[in-house]
Coordinates of C-alpha atoms and ligand atoms in Angstrom, one line a residue:
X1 CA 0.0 0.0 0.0
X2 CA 1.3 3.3 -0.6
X3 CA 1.4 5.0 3.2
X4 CA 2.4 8.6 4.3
X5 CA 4.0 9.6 7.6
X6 CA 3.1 12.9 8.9
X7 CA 5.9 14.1 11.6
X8 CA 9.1 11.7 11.3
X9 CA 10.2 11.7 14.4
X10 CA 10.8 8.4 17.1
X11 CA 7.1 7.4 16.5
X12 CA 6.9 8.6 12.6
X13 CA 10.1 7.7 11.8
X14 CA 10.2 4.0 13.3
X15 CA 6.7 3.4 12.0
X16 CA 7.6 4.4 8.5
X17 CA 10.6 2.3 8.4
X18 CA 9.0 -0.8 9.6
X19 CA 6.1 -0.2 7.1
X20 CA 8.2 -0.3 4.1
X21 CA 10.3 -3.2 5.6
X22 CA 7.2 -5.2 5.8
X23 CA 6.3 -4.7 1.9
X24 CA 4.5 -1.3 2.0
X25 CA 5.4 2.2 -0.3
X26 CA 6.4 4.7 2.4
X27 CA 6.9 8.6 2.3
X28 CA 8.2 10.1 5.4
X29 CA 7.2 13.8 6.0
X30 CA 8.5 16.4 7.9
X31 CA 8.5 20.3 8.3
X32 CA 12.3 20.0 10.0
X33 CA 13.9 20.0 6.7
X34 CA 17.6 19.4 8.2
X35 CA 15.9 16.0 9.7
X36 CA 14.4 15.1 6.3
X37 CA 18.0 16.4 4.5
X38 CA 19.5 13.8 6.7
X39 CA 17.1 11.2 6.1
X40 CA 17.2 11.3 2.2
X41 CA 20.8 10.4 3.0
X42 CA 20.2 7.7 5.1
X43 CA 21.4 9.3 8.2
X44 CA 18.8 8.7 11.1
X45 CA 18.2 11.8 13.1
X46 CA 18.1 10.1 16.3
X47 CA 19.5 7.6 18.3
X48 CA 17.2 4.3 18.2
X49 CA 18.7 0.7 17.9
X50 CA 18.2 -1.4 14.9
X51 CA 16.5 1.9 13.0
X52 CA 19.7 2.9 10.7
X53 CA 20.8 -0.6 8.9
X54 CA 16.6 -0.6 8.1
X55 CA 16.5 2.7 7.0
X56 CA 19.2 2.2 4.1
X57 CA 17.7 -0.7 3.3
X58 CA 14.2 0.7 2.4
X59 CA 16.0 3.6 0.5
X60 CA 18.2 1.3 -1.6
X61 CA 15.1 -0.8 -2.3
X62 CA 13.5 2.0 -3.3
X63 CA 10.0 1.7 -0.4
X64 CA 11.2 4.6 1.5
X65 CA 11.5 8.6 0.4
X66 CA 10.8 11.9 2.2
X67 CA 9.2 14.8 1.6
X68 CA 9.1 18.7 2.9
X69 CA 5.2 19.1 2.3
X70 CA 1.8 16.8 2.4
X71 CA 0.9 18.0 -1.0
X72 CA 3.8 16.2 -2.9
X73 CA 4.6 13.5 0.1
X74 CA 1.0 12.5 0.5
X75 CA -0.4 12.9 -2.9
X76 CA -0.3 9.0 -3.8
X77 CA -1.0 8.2 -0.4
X78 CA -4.3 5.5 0.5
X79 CA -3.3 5.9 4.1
X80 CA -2.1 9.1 6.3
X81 CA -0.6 8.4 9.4
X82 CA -0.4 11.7 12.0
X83 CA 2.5 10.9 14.2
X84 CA 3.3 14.8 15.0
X85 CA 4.2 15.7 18.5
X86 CA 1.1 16.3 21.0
X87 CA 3.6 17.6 23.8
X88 CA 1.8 19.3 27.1
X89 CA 0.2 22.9 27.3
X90 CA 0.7 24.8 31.0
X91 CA -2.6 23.2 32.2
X92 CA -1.7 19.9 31.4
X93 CA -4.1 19.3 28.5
X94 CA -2.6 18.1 25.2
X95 CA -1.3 20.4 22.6
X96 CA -3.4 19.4 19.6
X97 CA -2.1 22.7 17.4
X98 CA 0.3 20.4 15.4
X99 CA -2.6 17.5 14.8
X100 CA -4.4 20.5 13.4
X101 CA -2.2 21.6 11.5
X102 CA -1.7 18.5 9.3
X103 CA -5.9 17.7 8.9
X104 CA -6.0 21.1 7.9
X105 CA -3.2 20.7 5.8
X106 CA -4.2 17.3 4.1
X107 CA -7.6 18.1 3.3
X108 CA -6.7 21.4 1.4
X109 CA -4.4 19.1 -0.9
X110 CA -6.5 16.0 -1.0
X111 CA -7.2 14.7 -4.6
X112 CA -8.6 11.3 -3.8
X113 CA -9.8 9.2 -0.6
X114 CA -7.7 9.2 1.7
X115 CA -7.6 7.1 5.5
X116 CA -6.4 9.6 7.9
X117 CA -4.7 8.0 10.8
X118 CA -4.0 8.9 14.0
X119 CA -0.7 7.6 15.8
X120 CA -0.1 10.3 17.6
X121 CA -1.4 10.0 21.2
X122 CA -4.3 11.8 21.4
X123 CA -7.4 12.6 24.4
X124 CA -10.8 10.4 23.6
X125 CA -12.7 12.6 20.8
X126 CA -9.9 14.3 18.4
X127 CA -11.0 11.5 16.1
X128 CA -13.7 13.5 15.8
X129 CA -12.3 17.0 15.9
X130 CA -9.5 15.6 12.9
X131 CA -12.8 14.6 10.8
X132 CA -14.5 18.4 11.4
X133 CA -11.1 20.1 10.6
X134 CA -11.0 17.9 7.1
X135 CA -14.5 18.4 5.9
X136 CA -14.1 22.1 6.9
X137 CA -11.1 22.4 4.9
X138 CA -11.6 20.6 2.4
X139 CA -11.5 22.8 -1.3
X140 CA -14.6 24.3 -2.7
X141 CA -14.9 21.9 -5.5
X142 CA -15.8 18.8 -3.3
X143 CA -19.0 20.0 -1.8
X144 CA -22.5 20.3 -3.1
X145 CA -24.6 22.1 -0.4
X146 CA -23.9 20.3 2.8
X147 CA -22.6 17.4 1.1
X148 CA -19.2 16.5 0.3
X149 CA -17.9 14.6 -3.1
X150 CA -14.7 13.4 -2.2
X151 CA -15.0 10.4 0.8
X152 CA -11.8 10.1 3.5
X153 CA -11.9 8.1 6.7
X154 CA -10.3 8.8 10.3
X155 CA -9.2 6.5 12.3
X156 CA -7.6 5.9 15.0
X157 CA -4.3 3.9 15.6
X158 CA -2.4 4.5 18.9
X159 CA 1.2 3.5 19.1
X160 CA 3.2 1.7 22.0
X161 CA 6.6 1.0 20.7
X162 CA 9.2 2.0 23.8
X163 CA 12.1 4.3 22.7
X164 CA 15.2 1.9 22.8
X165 CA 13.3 -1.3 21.8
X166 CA 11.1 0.1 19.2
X167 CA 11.6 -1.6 16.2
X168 CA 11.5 -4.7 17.7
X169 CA 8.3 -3.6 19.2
X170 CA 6.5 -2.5 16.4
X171 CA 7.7 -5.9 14.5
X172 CA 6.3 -7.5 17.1
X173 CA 3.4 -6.1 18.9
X174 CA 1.3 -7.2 21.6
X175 CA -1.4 -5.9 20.3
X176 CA -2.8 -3.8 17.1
X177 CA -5.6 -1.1 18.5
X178 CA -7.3 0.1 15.7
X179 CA -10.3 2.4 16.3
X180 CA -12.2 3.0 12.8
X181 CA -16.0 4.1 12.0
X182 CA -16.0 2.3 8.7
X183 CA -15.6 -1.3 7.0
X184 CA -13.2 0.6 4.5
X185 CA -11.1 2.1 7.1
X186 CA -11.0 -1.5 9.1
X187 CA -10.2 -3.3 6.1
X188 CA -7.0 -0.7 5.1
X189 CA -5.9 -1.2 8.6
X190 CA -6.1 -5.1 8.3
X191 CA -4.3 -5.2 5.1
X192 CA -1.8 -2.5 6.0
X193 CA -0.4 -4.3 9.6
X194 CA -1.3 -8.5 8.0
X195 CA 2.3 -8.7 7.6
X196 CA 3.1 -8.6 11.1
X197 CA 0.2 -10.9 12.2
X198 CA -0.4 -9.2 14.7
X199 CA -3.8 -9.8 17.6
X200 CA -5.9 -6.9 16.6
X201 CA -8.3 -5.0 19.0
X202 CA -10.6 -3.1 17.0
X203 CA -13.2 -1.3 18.7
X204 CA -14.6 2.4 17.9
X205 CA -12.1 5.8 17.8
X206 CA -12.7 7.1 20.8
X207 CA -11.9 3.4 22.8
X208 CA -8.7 3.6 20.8
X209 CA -8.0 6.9 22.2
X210 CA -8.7 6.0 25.7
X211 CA -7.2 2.5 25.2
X212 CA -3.5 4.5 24.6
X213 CA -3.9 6.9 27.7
X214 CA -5.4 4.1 30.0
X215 CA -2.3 2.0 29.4
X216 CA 0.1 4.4 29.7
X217 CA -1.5 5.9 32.9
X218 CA -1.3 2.1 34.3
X219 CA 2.0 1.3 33.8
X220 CA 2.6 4.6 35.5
X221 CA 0.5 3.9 38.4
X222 CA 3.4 0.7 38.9
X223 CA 6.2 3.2 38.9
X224 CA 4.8 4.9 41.3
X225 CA 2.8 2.1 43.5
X226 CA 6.4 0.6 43.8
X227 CA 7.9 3.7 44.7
X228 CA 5.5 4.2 47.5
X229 CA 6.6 1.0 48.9
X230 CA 9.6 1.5 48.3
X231 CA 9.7 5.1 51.0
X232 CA 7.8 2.6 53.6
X233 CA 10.1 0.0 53.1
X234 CA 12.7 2.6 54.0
X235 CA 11.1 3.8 57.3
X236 CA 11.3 -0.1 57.9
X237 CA 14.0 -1.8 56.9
X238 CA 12.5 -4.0 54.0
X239 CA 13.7 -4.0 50.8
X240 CA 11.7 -2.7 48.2
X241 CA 13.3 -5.3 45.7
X242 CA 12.6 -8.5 47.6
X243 CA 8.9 -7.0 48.1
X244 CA 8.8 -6.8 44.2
X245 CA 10.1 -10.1 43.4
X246 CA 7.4 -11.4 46.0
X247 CA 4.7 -9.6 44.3
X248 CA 5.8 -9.9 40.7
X249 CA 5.7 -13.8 40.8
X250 CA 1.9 -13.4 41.1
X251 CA 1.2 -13.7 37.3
X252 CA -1.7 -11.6 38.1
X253 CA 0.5 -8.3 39.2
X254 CA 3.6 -9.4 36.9
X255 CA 7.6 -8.3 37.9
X256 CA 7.6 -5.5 35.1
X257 CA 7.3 -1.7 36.0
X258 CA 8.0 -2.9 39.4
X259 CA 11.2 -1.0 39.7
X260 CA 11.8 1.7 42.2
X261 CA 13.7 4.5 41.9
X262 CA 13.8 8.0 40.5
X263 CA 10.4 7.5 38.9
X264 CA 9.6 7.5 35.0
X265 CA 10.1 10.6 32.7
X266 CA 10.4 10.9 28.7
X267 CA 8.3 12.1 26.4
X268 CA 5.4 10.3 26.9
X269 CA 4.1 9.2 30.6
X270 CA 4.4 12.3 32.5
X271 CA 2.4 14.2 29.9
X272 CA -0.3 11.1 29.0
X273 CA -1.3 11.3 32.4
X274 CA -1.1 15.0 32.7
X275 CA -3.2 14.8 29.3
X276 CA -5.9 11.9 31.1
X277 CA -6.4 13.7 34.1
X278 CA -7.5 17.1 32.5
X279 CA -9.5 14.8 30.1
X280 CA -11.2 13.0 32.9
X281 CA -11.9 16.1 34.6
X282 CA -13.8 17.7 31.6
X283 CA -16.1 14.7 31.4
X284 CA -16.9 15.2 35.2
X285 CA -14.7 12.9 37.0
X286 CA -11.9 13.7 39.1
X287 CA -9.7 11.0 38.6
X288 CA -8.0 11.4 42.0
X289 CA -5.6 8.5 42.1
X290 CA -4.0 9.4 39.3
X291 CA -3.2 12.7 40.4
X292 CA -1.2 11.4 43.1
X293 CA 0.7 9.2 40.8
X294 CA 1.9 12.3 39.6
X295 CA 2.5 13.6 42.8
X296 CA 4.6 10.4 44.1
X297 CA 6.4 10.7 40.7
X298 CA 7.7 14.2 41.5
X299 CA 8.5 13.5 45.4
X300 CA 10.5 10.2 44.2
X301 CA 13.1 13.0 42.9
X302 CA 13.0 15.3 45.8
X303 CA 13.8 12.2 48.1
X304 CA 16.5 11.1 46.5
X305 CA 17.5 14.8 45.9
X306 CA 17.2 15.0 50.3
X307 CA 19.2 11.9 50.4
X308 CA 22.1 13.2 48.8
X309 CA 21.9 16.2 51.2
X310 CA 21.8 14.5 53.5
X311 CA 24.5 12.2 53.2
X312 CA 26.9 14.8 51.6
X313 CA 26.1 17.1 54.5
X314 CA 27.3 20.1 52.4
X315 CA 27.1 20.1 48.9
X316 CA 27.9 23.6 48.0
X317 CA 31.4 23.2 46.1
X318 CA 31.4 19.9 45.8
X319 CA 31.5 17.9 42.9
X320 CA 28.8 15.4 41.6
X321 CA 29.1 12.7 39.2
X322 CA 25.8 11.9 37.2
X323 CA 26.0 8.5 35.2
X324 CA 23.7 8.4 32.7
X325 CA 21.2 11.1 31.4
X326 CA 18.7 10.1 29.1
X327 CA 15.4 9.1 30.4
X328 CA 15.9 5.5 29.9
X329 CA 19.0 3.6 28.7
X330 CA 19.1 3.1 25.0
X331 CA 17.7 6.3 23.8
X332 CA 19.3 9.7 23.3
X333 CA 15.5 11.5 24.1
X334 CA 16.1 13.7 27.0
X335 CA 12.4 15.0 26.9
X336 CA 11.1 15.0 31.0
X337 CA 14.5 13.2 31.9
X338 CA 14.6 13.3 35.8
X339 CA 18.5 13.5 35.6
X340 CA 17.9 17.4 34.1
X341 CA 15.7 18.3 37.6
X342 CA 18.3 16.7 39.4
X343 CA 21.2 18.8 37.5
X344 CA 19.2 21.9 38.7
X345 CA 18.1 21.3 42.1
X346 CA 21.5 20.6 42.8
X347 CA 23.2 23.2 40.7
X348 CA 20.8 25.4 42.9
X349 CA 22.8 24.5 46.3
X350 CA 26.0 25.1 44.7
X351 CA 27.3 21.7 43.4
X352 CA 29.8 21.5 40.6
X353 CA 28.1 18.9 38.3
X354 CA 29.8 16.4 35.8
X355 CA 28.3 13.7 33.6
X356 CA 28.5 11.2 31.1
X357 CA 26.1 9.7 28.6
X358 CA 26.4 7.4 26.0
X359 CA 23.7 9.0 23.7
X360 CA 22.3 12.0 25.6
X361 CA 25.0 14.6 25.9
X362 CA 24.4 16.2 23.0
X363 CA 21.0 16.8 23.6
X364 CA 21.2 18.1 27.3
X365 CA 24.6 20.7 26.2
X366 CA 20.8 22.1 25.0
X367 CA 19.3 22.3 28.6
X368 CA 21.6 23.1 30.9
X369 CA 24.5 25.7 31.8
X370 CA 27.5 24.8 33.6
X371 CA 27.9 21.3 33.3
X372 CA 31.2 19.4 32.6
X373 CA 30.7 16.9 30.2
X374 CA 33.0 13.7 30.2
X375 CA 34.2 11.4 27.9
X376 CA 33.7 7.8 29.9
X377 CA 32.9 6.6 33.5
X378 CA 36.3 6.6 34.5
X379 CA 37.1 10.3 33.2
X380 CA 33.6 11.0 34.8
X381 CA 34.5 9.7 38.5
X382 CA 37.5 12.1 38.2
X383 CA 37.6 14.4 41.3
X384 CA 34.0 13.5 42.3
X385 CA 32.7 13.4 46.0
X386 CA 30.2 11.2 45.0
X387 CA 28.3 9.4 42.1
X388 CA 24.8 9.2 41.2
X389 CA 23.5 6.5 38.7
X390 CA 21.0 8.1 37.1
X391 CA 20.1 5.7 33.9
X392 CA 20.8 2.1 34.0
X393 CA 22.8 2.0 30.4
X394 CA 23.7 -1.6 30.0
X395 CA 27.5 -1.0 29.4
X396 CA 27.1 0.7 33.2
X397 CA 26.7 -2.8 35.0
X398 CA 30.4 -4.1 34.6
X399 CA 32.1 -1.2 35.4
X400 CA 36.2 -1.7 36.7
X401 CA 35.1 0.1 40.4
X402 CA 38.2 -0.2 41.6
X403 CA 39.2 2.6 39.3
X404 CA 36.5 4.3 39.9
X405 CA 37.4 4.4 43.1
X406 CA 40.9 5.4 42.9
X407 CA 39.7 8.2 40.5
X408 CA 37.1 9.7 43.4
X409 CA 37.8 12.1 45.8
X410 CA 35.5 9.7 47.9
X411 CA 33.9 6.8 46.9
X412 CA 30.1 7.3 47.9
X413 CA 27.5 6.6 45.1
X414 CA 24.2 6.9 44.9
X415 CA 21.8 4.9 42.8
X416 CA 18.9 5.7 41.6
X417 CA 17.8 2.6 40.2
X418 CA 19.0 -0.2 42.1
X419 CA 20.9 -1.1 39.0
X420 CA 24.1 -2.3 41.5
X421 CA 22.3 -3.8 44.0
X422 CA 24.0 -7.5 43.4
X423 CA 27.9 -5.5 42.9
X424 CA 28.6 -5.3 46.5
X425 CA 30.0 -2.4 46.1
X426 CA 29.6 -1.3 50.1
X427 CA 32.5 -5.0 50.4
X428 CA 34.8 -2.8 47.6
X429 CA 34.6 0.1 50.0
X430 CA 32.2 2.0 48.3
X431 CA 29.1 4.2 50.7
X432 CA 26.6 3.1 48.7
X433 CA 23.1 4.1 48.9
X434 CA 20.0 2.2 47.1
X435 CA 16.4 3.1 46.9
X436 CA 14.0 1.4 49.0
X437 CA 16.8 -0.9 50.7
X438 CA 18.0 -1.4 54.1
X439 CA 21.1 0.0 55.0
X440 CA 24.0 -1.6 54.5
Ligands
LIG501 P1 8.8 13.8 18.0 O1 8.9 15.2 18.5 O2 10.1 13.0 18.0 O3 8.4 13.9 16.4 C1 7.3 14.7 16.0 C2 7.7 15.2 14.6 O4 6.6 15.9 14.0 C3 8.9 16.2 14.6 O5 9.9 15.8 13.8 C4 8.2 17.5 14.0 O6 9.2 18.3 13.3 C5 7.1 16.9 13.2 N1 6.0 17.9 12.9 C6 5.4 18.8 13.6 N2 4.5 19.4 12.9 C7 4.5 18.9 11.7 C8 3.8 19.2 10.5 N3 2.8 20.2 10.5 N4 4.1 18.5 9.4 C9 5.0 17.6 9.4 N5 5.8 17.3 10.5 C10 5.5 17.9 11.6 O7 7.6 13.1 18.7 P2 7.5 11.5 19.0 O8 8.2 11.1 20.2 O9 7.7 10.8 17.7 O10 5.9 11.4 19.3 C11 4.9 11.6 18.4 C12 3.6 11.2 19.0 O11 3.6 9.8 19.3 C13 3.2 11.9 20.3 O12 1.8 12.1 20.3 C14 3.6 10.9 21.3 O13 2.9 11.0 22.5 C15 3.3 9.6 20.6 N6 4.1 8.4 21.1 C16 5.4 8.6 21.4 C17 6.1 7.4 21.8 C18 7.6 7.6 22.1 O14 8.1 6.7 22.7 N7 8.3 8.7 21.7 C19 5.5 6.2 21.9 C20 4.2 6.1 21.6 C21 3.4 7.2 21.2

């Protein structure tokens, strides 16, 4: 099938590959021209595993090209995905400008039917708002009175590839949620994702919606359920990660999400439930626990924040170590990373603050001032008076700590996500301090 992507970014971009690996005639748009310059030469924009070696494969086999504009990139198009940014406004609701935007903009070039898809996530009802803004927009010489003469379909089509693992998530889904209105639309959607097999939940557009916002919102309500336990656990002496295990054999509750720590970030969970609760609210309910998710999501950074005071006593002057940036491992995307509120909160008590990143350096140099920046773990331990592992990159786990050691001014670490629990690093002569743990 001949697809467009509109927005070609970690959703868009991942999406469009995978479609044109599994057989289909994909045109990736953008307005960021240097991202689409980079594209048409097989450079990928941003750092995702597996995305590059498919990428140049599409080109060279001719199922992948770009495109500026949804006039020319769209024009062949059957299906239009939407996978533009819906990113959060002050109040928390969902910026829908950029969704806009592109209905607007493919109705006033559409030439033929078109299936206008949302992957974007989106609050339950812009399904309907995308179909208003196309027949609104659509040119003068497809309407007779109050009837239109060219047909198009919405649907709905939320995405839940993770940043790190997405290709191999969207190759192999747990589920496909399609939300359509029409047999036409279902059966485009069928044919478009039969490659992949995949079990399909197809249900009307505004379940889709809520489907994407629900599921996000519950794996957030894990992060922070386990983070809760993991303060009492604190006040008690338990340990948070012998409570999880306990609870995660239960195939009912499941081990995943289950990990405590600095809480989750990235582009997507805190503003989804930001996004659900205002969208709960305007249909008249007050969707209460989730609003202190939220809240145990921002105090799981001001505890650890207090536990480095604590520890460090002062830490005007002195000098932390941050290991790891990026909201999760694997991913250079340092949207809602806690690391960057941890930068500043400390920066604000008058710590020198170093770091290293694997992926995310460039992209925090962006968002913060007066950071040293260093060129491994070793070169990062350097002259620190004490570590904080802040993102649990895999290359992390086996680190020479001995070195590390020898390179600190002391050799106190802090970590954020339990990710050294099993190193004994309190035997190697390390302070080490855990989330949720008893002392050592
Ligand atoms: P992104 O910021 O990486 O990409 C969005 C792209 O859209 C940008 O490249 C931007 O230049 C482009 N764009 C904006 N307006 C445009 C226009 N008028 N025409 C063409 N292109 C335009 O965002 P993302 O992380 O890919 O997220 C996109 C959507 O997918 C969001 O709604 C997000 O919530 C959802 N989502 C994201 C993830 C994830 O892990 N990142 C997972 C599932 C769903």
């Amino acid at each position: 099938m001949k697809i467009a992507i509109v927005g070609s970014g970690y959703v868009g971009l991942v999406t469009g590959v995978c479609l044109a690996e599994i057989g289909h005639d994909v045109t990736c748009i953008d307005v960021d021209k240097t991202k689409i310059n980079k594209l048409k030469k097989g450079l990928v924009p941003i750092y995702e595993p597996g995305l590059d070696v498919l990428l140049k494969k599409n080109i060279k086999n001719g199922r992948m090209s770009f495109s500026y504009s949804i006039k020319d990139g769209a024009k062949e198009a059957t299906a239009i995905f939407i996978a533009v940014g819906t990113p959060s406004k002050k109040n928390g609701d969902a910026d829908l400008t950029y969704v806009e935007n592109v209905a607007r903009e493919i109705a006033e070039s559409m030439t033929d039917y078109k299936l206008v898809i949302e992957k974007s996530t989106v609050p339950a009802e812009t399904g309907k708002k995308v179909a208003q803004t196309i027949r609104k927009y659509l040119p003068k010489k497809y309407r007779k009175g109050n009837k239109l003469t060219l047909d198009f379909d919405v649907a709905s089509n939320p995405e839940f590839l993770r940043e790190g693992s997405a290709v191999e998530d969207f190759m192999n889904p747990d589920r496909v949620v399609i939300g359509v209105e029409s047999k036409k639309a279902e059966k485009l959607l069928r044919e478009i994702y039969r490659p992949l097999k995949p079990k399909m939940v197809v249900t009307n557009i505004n379940s889709a919606e809520l489907i994407k916002h629900a599921s996000n919102s519950f794996l957030a309500t894990k992060i922070s359920f386990i983070n809760a336990i993991s303060q009492i656990c604190e006040q008690l002496g338990a340990d948070v990660l012998k409570v999880a295990e306990g609870m995660g054999y239960d195939k009912r509750i499941g081990r995943q999400f289950l990990n405590a720590g600095i809480g989750y970030g990235g582009s997507c969970f805190p503003k989804d439930v930001d996004a659900f609760i205002r969208l709960s609210e305007k249909s008249g309910y007050k969707f209460q626990m989730l609003e202190e998710v939220r809240q145990i999501n921002r105090d799981q950074i001001n505890s650890f924040v207090k536990l480095i005071e604590d520890k460090m006593w002062i830490v005007k002057n002195k000098t932390i170590g941050l290991l790891g940036l990026a909201f999760k491992p694997d991913t250079d995307d340092m949207r809602n990373a806690p690391s960057i509120d941890i930068i500043h909160m400390l920066q604000k008590e008058g710590a020198k603050i170093k770091a290293y990143d694997p992926e995310g350096m460039p992209n925090t140099k962006a968002m913060t001032t007066g950071v040293t920046f260093s060129k491994d773990p070793y070169d990062l331990a350097k002259g620190c008076d004490c570590l904080l592992l802040v993102t649990e990159w895999a290359q992390f786990k086996d680190l020479d700590f001995e070195k590390i050691k020898k390179a600190m001014n002391h050799p106190v670490l802090f970590d954020g996500r339990n990710f050294y629990h099993d190193k004994k690093l309190d035997k190697l002569g390390f302070e080490y301090y855990g989330i949720g743990r008893p002392a050592a």
